[in-house]
Amino acid sequence: MMDAVSAPPFERFYLQHRDAILAFLTSRLGRQTAEDAFQETFLRALAAYPRLRHTDDLRAWVFTIAARIVTDEHRRRKPAADVPVPDVPAADDRRPAYAELDDLAGALPKTERTAVVLRYGYDLTYADIGAILDSTEEAARQAASSGVRRLRRKGIDHDRFGFR
Amino acid sequence: MTVSVSADLDRKFREAAGSSGDLDVAYDLLDTPIGELLVAVTDRGLCRISFDPEPEREEEALAQLYGTRVLRAARPVDRARRELDEYLTGRRREFDLATDLRIEAPFRQAVLSELGRVPYGATTTYGELARRAGRPRAARAVGTFMNRNPIPIVVPCHRVVGSTGSLVGYGGGLDRKEALLRLEGVLV
């Protein structure tokens, strides 16, 4: 495998992304919960930092951590029904969709990978994903859709992930 | 929507990170009578004291040496901060701090460890230090080590002078060497 570019010192990474992460969490969870989720996001990032596989897109990486925390928080709030949580496997013990997608999408080009994982793994809107990618809603939609086409060509099960 | 992280939230995160056990290096910046210092610690002990620090460069260097999880966090540095403050205001003569010199080559470690035995208010010479570390002819090399001492003040390279008693040099600048020797009563 190619020698990975090493990640920047954590301090730089944190300073660079903290405001955007807090804004995202605040919009999803409200201010009070967002502050707890903020700490949780960066503590998880800190724990996982030495094991990073892709250091080329740290912004998307930290957003997937934040998105996972939002998903967990929504589940905790409304454990019963009508929560837009993607594909929670009920009676089987498959890995959560986001974890499986993360692996499957690993070989996609960076932007497509991020768009597919955030859209189908975490159910983020294209507007959110556009913001995360420093791009537009439309570009995010296109990236997700070409990522999905690429995965389909490899025969990846799209029912499982709700690909459209 | 513009959202920015408040000082309070920032402090809480840094505190939590500092006690998480996940940091490779914690550092903080200290205002002292001899200028601003960057002080860094690992879980093994003090690993860096820098004069006139440029934090971004220091973070890069520390990340290369000890791991990428380098974060400014006050709590892990508290003890070093307190002891440095006491020393620099004349209320402490010896440091009671673990040091992390794992990155140093064995001879450098030997020299730095011998240097740690030179007491407050005393001086030694480069040649004497070389002799005590087992290489009497390495005075010049020892001089170079002093210049690159990663933990000045605590590993007291300011107590090393030339064979004629001249101050010779100091990584943090000669005025600081003078100030430290004056503090210890070596210079009046």
XYZ file of N, CA, C and O in Angstrom, chain A residues 32-90:
236
model
N -27.845 22.976 23.526
C -27.369 22.303 24.738
C -26.769 20.935 24.419
O -25.639 20.635 24.772
N -27.537 20.129 23.728
C -27.066 18.787 23.385
C -25.859 18.863 22.466
O -24.954 18.032 22.528
N -25.848 19.896 21.616
C -24.750 20.029 20.652
C -23.406 20.155 21.359
O -22.397 19.629 20.891
N -23.403 20.822 22.505
C -22.114 21.004 23.193
C -21.564 19.672 23.707
O -20.369 19.416 23.621
N -22.456 18.842 24.224
C -22.002 17.512 24.657
C -21.541 16.696 23.456
O -20.523 16.010 23.500
N -22.329 16.773 22.395
C -22.004 15.999 21.190
C -20.687 16.485 20.575
O -19.925 15.712 20.004
N -20.422 17.765 20.709
C -19.170 18.350 20.205
C -17.975 17.694 20.895
O -17.020 17.246 20.252
N -18.055 17.650 22.225
C -16.956 17.013 22.971
C -16.794 15.568 22.557
O -15.695 15.073 22.354
N -17.934 14.895 22.462
C -17.913 13.480 22.119
C -17.285 13.269 20.728
O -16.490 12.362 20.515
N -17.654 14.135 19.801
C -17.123 14.020 18.440
C -15.596 14.095 18.443
O -14.903 13.250 17.871
N -15.070 15.127 19.108
C -13.618 15.302 19.045
C -12.876 14.312 19.948
O -11.731 13.958 19.658
N -13.537 13.837 21.000
C -12.873 12.797 21.800
C -12.795 11.487 21.001
O -11.783 10.794 21.037
N -13.873 11.183 20.263
C -13.816 9.980 19.418
C -12.775 10.151 18.312
O -12.054 9.213 17.973
N -12.731 11.354 17.757
C -11.737 11.610 16.699
C -10.328 11.439 17.265
O -9.457 10.831 16.631
N -10.131 11.931 18.469
C -8.808 11.823 19.101
C -8.423 10.356 19.303
O -7.300 9.944 19.004
N -9.391 9.578 19.776
C -9.110 8.162 20.032
C -8.762 7.442 18.723
O -7.891 6.575 18.690
N -9.457 7.809 17.636
C -9.279 7.090 16.371
C -8.159 7.676 15.510
O -7.765 7.077 14.512
N -7.655 8.820 15.889
C -6.731 9.579 15.025
C -5.525 8.771 14.530
O -5.178 8.862 13.353
N -4.892 7.980 15.385
C -3.718 7.247 14.880
C -4.088 6.120 13.917
O -3.220 5.609 13.216
N -5.347 5.728 13.877
C -5.744 4.608 13.013
C -6.400 5.075 11.722
O -6.954 4.282 10.972
N -6.347 6.365 11.464
C -6.976 6.921 10.268
C -6.505 6.233 8.995
O -5.307 6.107 8.763
N -7.448 5.846 8.158
C -7.051 5.237 6.896
C -6.863 6.281 5.792
O -6.020 6.175 4.944
N -7.763 7.275 5.789
C -7.672 8.306 4.755
C -7.373 9.640 5.424
O -8.209 10.159 6.144
N -6.211 10.166 5.204
C -5.926 11.476 5.803
C -6.138 12.589 4.788
O -5.870 13.737 5.063
N -6.648 12.209 3.604
C -6.812 13.226 2.567
C -8.097 14.018 2.738
O -8.276 15.046 2.114
N -9.019 13.533 3.555
C -10.248 14.287 3.727
C -10.708 14.228 5.179
O -11.678 13.563 5.524
N -9.991 14.945 6.002
C -10.272 14.892 7.429
C -11.598 15.566 7.772
O -12.261 15.200 8.724
N -11.962 16.538 6.951
C -13.227 17.232 7.202
C -14.408 16.253 7.079
O -15.256 16.174 7.958
N -14.413 15.482 6.000
C -15.487 14.499 5.827
C -15.433 13.451 6.934
O -16.458 13.022 7.456
N -14.238 13.076 7.307
C -14.080 12.058 8.349
C -14.696 12.528 9.664
O -15.478 11.814 10.293
N -14.372 13.734 10.069
C -14.882 14.192 11.360
C -16.397 14.432 11.277
O -17.120 14.227 12.252
N -16.886 14.771 10.092
C -18.337 14.900 9.937
C -19.040 13.547 10.030
O -20.148 13.454 10.546
N -18.397 12.504 9.567
C -19.057 11.197 9.718
C -19.134 10.816 11.193
O -20.105 10.213 11.628
N -18.127 11.205 11.960
C -18.188 10.923 13.404
C -19.333 11.711 14.034
O -20.142 11.174 14.790
N -19.408 13.004 13.689
C -20.472 13.850 14.243
C -21.840 13.315 13.813
O -22.780 13.254 14.620
N -21.950 12.906 12.557
C -23.239 12.415 12.046
C -23.661 11.145 12.783
O -24.834 10.940 13.073
N -22.704 10.317 13.084
C -23.014 9.085 13.821
C -23.541 9.429 15.216
O -24.473 8.803 15.722
N -22.955 10.422 15.831
C -23.401 10.827 17.162
C -24.818 11.417 17.101
O -25.652 11.142 17.958
N -25.098 12.167 16.044
C -26.454 12.703 15.849
C -27.449 11.552 15.697
O -28.512 11.529 16.322
N -27.082 10.577 14.881
C -27.951 9.414 14.672
C -28.239 8.702 16.001
O -29.376 8.382 16.312
N -27.182 8.483 16.776
C -27.355 7.816 18.068
C -28.257 8.631 18.986
O -29.089 8.080 19.698
N -28.070 9.919 18.955
C -28.848 10.791 19.827
C -30.324 10.749 19.421
O -31.214 10.672 20.277
N -30.598 10.765 18.139
C -31.992 10.684 17.676
C -32.617 9.355 18.070
O -33.769 9.297 18.464
N -31.848 8.306 17.962
C -32.360 6.994 18.377
C -32.694 6.994 19.853
O -33.683 6.434 20.278
N -31.826 7.619 20.623
C -32.040 7.627 22.060
C -33.308 8.408 22.399
O -34.058 8.041 23.275
N -33.520 9.500 21.674
C -34.686 10.336 21.971
C -35.988 9.647 21.610
O -36.960 9.756 22.304
N -36.010 9.017 20.433
C -37.247 8.362 19.977
C -36.926 6.944 19.590
O -36.734 6.642 18.415
N -36.881 6.074 20.565
C -36.469 4.713 20.243
C -37.502 3.944 19.408
O -37.160 2.984 18.753
N -38.772 4.405 19.401
C -39.814 3.589 18.774
C -39.800 3.626 17.245
O -39.200 2.772 16.600
N -40.428 4.613 16.681
C -40.607 4.568 15.221
C -40.297 5.910 14.586
O -39.606 6.727 15.155
N -40.780 6.118 13.442
C -40.773 7.357 12.655
C -39.525 8.234 12.784
O -39.581 9.430 12.599
N -38.436 7.642 13.116
C -37.198 8.410 13.115
C -36.486 8.133 11.788
O -36.403 6.981 11.379
N -36.007 9.139 11.152
C -35.361 8.895 9.856
C -33.963 8.302 10.017
O -32.976 8.861 9.584
N -33.917 7.173 10.681
C -32.631 6.509 10.835
C -32.496 5.493 9.718
O -33.396 4.679 9.528
N -31.449 5.535 8.968
C -31.361 4.657 7.816
C -31.140 3.213 8.225
O -30.254 2.917 9.025
N -31.998 2.368 7.697
C -31.736 0.950 7.713
C -31.201 0.375 9.012
O -30.050 -0.041 9.104
N -32.005 0.426 10.039
C -31.591 -0.233 11.271
C -31.965 -1.695 11.148
O -33.138 -2.022 11.052
N -31.026 -2.588 11.100
C -31.381 -3.992 10.921
C -32.132 -4.475 12.155
O -31.671 -4.280 13.276
N -33.314 -5.026 11.934
C -34.145 -5.384 13.069
C -33.741 -6.738 13.641
O -33.150 -6.820 14.704
